[in-house]
GROMACS .gro file of N, CA and C in nm:
model
  228
    1MET      N    1   9.321   7.985  -4.425
    1MET     CA    2   9.458   7.980  -4.470
    1MET      C    3   9.536   7.890  -4.375
    2ALA      N    4   9.603   7.792  -4.423
    2ALA     CA    5   9.677   7.695  -4.342
    2ALA      C    6   9.819   7.746  -4.319
    3LEU      N    7   9.870   7.713  -4.199
    3LEU     CA    8  10.007   7.750  -4.166
    3LEU      C    9  10.102   7.644  -4.217
    4SER      N   10  10.220   7.688  -4.252
    4SER     CA   11  10.322   7.591  -4.294
    4SER      C   12  10.367   7.514  -4.170
    5PRO      N   13  10.423   7.394  -4.186
    5PRO     CA   14  10.468   7.316  -4.069
    5PRO      C   15  10.569   7.392  -3.984
    6GLN      N   16  10.651   7.472  -4.047
    6GLN     CA   17  10.751   7.547  -3.973
    6GLN      C   18  10.683   7.652  -3.884
    7GLN      N   19  10.582   7.719  -3.937
    7GLN     CA   20  10.510   7.819  -3.859
    7GLN      C   21  10.423   7.755  -3.752
    8ALA      N   22  10.361   7.645  -3.783
    8ALA     CA   23  10.271   7.580  -3.688
    8ALA      C   24  10.348   7.523  -3.569
    9GLY      N   25  10.472   7.479  -3.590
    9GLY     CA   26  10.550   7.415  -3.484
    9GLY      C   27  10.593   7.511  -3.376
   10ASP      N   28  10.624   7.635  -3.409
   10ASP     CA   29  10.675   7.726  -3.307
   10ASP      C   30  10.584   7.845  -3.283
   11GLY      N   31  10.463   7.839  -3.327
   11GLY     CA   32  10.370   7.948  -3.303
   11GLY      C   33  10.384   8.061  -3.402
   12GLY      N   34  10.475   8.049  -3.492
   12GLY     CA   35  10.487   8.149  -3.596
   12GLY      C   36  10.580   8.263  -3.565
   13ASP      N   37  10.615   8.284  -3.440
   13ASP     CA   38  10.699   8.400  -3.407
   13ASP      C   39  10.810   8.364  -3.308
   14GLY      N   40  10.868   8.246  -3.324
   14GLY     CA   41  10.977   8.205  -3.236
   14GLY      C   42  10.931   8.164  -3.098
   15MET      N   43  10.811   8.110  -3.088
   15MET     CA   44  10.753   8.074  -2.958
   15MET      C   45  10.837   7.969  -2.886
   16GLU      N   46  10.887   7.870  -2.959
   16GLU     CA   47  10.967   7.764  -2.894
   16GLU      C   48  11.092   7.820  -2.832
   17ALA      N   49  11.158   7.910  -2.903
   17ALA     CA   50  11.281   7.970  -2.850
   17ALA      C   51  11.250   8.052  -2.724
   18ARG      N   52  11.140   8.123  -2.727
   18ARG     CA   53  11.103   8.204  -2.611
   18ARG      C   54  11.066   8.117  -2.493
   19ILE      N   55  10.996   8.007  -2.517
   19ILE     CA   56  10.960   7.915  -2.409
   19ILE      C   57  11.085   7.848  -2.352
   20ALA      N   58  11.177   7.812  -2.440
   20ALA     CA   59  11.302   7.750  -2.393
   20ALA      C   60  11.379   7.847  -2.304
   21ARG      N   61  11.380   7.974  -2.342
   21ARG     CA   62  11.449   8.074  -2.260
   21ARG      C   63  11.379   8.090  -2.125
   22LEU      N   64  11.247   8.092  -2.125
   22LEU     CA   65  11.172   8.101  -1.999
   22LEU      C   66  11.201   7.982  -1.909
   23GLU      N   67  11.205   7.863  -1.967
   23GLU     CA   68  11.235   7.743  -1.889
   23GLU      C   69  11.375   7.751  -1.829
   24SER      N   70  11.468   7.801  -1.906
   24SER     CA   71  11.604   7.816  -1.856
   24SER      C   72  11.609   7.917  -1.742
   25ASP      N   73  11.538   8.028  -1.759
   25ASP     CA   74  11.536   8.130  -1.655
   25ASP      C   75  11.472   8.077  -1.527
   26VAL      N   76  11.365   8.001  -1.540
   26VAL     CA   77  11.300   7.943  -1.422
   26VAL      C   78  11.393   7.845  -1.352
   27ALA      N   79  11.470   7.770  -1.428
   27ALA     CA   80  11.565   7.677  -1.367
   27ALA      C   81  11.669   7.754  -1.286
   28HIS      N   82  11.716   7.866  -1.338
   28HIS     CA   83  11.813   7.948  -1.264
   28HIS      C   84  11.749   8.007  -1.139
   29ILE      N   85  11.626   8.049  -1.149
   29ILE     CA   86  11.556   8.106  -1.034
   29ILE      C   87  11.540   8.000  -0.926
   30ARG      N   88  11.509   7.877  -0.965
   30ARG     CA   89  11.493   7.769  -0.866
   30ARG      C   90  11.625   7.742  -0.793
   31THR      N   91  11.737   7.739  -0.865
   31THR     CA   92  11.865   7.716  -0.799
   31THR      C   93  11.899   7.832  -0.707
   32ASP      N   94  11.869   7.955  -0.750
   32ASP     CA   95  11.895   8.070  -0.663
   32ASP      C   96  11.812   8.064  -0.536
   33ILE      N   97  11.687   8.025  -0.547
   33ILE     CA   98  11.601   8.015  -0.430
   33ILE      C   99  11.651   7.905  -0.336
   34ALA      N  100  11.697   7.795  -0.392
   34ALA     CA  101  11.751   7.688  -0.309
   34ALA      C  102  11.875   7.737  -0.232
   35GLU      N  103  11.960   7.814  -0.297
   35GLU     CA  104  12.078   7.868  -0.230
   35GLU      C  105  12.038   7.966  -0.120
   36ILE      N  106  11.936   8.046  -0.146
   36ILE     CA  107  11.890   8.142  -0.046
   36ILE      C  108  11.835   8.069   0.076
   37LYS      N  109  11.764   7.959   0.054
   37LYS     CA  110  11.711   7.881   0.167
   37LYS      C  111  11.824   7.827   0.253
   38VAL      N  112  11.929   7.775   0.190
   38VAL     CA  113  12.043   7.722   0.266
   38VAL      C  114  12.111   7.834   0.344
   39ASP      N  115  12.130   7.948   0.278
   39ASP     CA  116  12.194   8.061   0.345
   39ASP      C  117  12.111   8.109   0.463
   40THR      N  118  11.980   8.110   0.448
   40THR     CA  119  11.891   8.153   0.556
   40THR      C  120  11.901   8.059   0.675
   41LYS      N  121  11.907   7.929   0.649
   41LYS     CA  122  11.921   7.834   0.760
   41LYS      C  123  12.052   7.855   0.834
   42ASP      N  124  12.162   7.875   0.760
   42ASP     CA  125  12.291   7.901   0.823
   42ASP      C  126  12.288   8.030   0.904
   43PHE      N  127  12.224   8.131   0.848
   43PHE     CA  128  12.215   8.261   0.916
   43PHE      C  129  12.137   8.247   1.046
   44ARG      N  130  12.029   8.170   1.044
   44ARG     CA  131  11.950   8.150   1.166
   44ARG      C  132  12.031   8.080   1.274
   45LYS      N  133  12.112   7.981   1.234
   45LYS     CA  134  12.197   7.912   1.332
   45LYS      C  135  12.296   8.009   1.395
   46GLU      N  136  12.358   8.094   1.311
   46GLU     CA  137  12.455   8.190   1.362
   46GLU      C  138  12.389   8.290   1.456
   47ILE      N  139  12.272   8.336   1.419
   47ILE     CA  140  12.201   8.433   1.504
   47ILE      C  141  12.166   8.369   1.638
   48ARG      N  142  12.121   8.244   1.634
   48ARG     CA  143  12.084   8.175   1.758
   48ARG      C  144  12.206   8.163   1.850
   49GLU      N  145  12.321   8.129   1.794
   49GLU     CA  146  12.443   8.117   1.875
   49GLU      C  147  12.486   8.253   1.927
   50ASP      N  148  12.481   8.356   1.843
   50ASP     CA  149  12.518   8.490   1.887
   50ASP      C  150  12.423   8.539   1.996
   51PHE      N  151  12.295   8.507   1.983
   51PHE     CA  152  12.196   8.548   2.083
   51PHE      C  153  12.226   8.485   2.218
   52ARG      N  154  12.263   8.359   2.218
   52ARG     CA  155  12.296   8.291   2.344
   52ARG      C  156  12.419   8.353   2.409
   53ILE      N  157  12.520   8.385   2.327
   53ILE     CA  158  12.641   8.449   2.380
   53ILE      C  159  12.607   8.586   2.438
   54LEU      N  160  12.523   8.660   2.368
   54LEU     CA  161  12.484   8.793   2.414
   54LEU      C  162  12.410   8.786   2.548
   55TRP      N  163  12.316   8.693   2.561
   55TRP     CA  164  12.243   8.678   2.686
   55TRP      C  165  12.335   8.634   2.800
   56GLY      N  166  12.428   8.546   2.769
   56GLY     CA  167  12.524   8.504   2.872
   56GLY      C  168  12.608   8.620   2.921
   57ALA      N  169  12.658   8.700   2.827
   57ALA     CA  170  12.738   8.816   2.864
   57ALA      C  171  12.655   8.916   2.944
   58LEU      N  172  12.533   8.938   2.902
   58LEU     CA  173  12.445   9.031   2.973
   58LEU      C  174  12.419   8.983   3.116
   59PHE      N  175  12.399   8.852   3.131
   59PHE     CA  176  12.373   8.794   3.263
   59PHE      C  177  12.492   8.816   3.356
   60PHE      N  178  12.613   8.786   3.307
   60PHE     CA  179  12.731   8.800   3.393
   60PHE      C  180  12.765   8.946   3.421
   61ILE      N  181  12.739   9.034   3.328
   61ILE     CA  182  12.761   9.176   3.353
   61ILE      C  183  12.664   9.225   3.460
   62THR      N  184  12.539   9.180   3.453
   62THR     CA  185  12.440   9.218   3.554
   62THR      C  186  12.481   9.167   3.691
   63LEU      N  187  12.528   9.043   3.698
   63LEU     CA  188  12.574   8.990   3.827
   63LEU      C  189  12.694   9.069   3.879
   64GLY      N  190  12.784   9.104   3.790
   64GLY     CA  191  12.901   9.182   3.833
   64GLY      C  192  12.862   9.319   3.885
   65LEU      N  193  12.772   9.387   3.815
   65LEU     CA  194  12.728   9.518   3.862
   65LEU      C  195  12.651   9.508   3.993
   66ALA      N  196  12.571   9.403   4.008
   66ALA     CA  197  12.500   9.382   4.134
   66ALA      C  198  12.599   9.360   4.248
   67GLY      N  199  12.705   9.286   4.221
   67GLY     CA  200  12.809   9.264   4.322
   67GLY      C  201  12.878   9.393   4.360
   68LEU      N  202  12.906   9.478   4.260
   68LEU     CA  203  12.968   9.607   4.290
   68LEU      C  204  12.875   9.696   4.371
   69MET      N  205  12.747   9.691   4.340
   69MET     CA  206  12.650   9.771   4.415
   69MET      C  207  12.642   9.726   4.561
   70THR      N  208  12.638   9.592   4.581
   70THR     CA  209  12.628   9.543   4.720
   70THR      C  210  12.752   9.580   4.800
   71LYS      N  211  12.866   9.575   4.735
   71LYS     CA  212  12.990   9.612   4.806
   71LYS      C  213  12.995   9.762   4.829
   72GLY      N  214  12.954   9.840   4.729
   72GLY     CA  215  12.958   9.985   4.740
   72GLY      C  216  12.863  10.040   4.844
   73PHE      N  217  12.744   9.982   4.854
   73PHE     CA  218  12.646  10.029   4.953
   73PHE      C  219  12.665   9.963   5.088
   74GLY      N  220  12.759   9.870   5.098
   74GLY     CA  221  12.788   9.804   5.225
   74GLY      C  222  12.680   9.705   5.266
   75TRP      N  223  12.614   9.645   5.171
   75TRP     CA  224  12.509   9.549   5.202
   75TRP      C  225  12.566   9.414   5.245
   76LEU      N  226  12.689   9.388   5.210
   76LEU     CA  227  12.753   9.262   5.251
   76LEU      C  228  12.878   9.289   5.329
   0.00000   0.00000   0.00000
């Protein structure tokens, strides 16, 4: 039994429409992934800067406490 041209063109059950929707969805997923990659790069930069500030603050607090200890114990 031969299929009519209309049935043969789209698989008989709306295959073209379903494939078009899948292609559209994949395009949206690709743009979302691209946005996530950009956001991740920005987040890494911010974390790196915050980490440096944190280590700097920790270093100076440690020096300050060491200075207080030396003065308190009369080492200097």
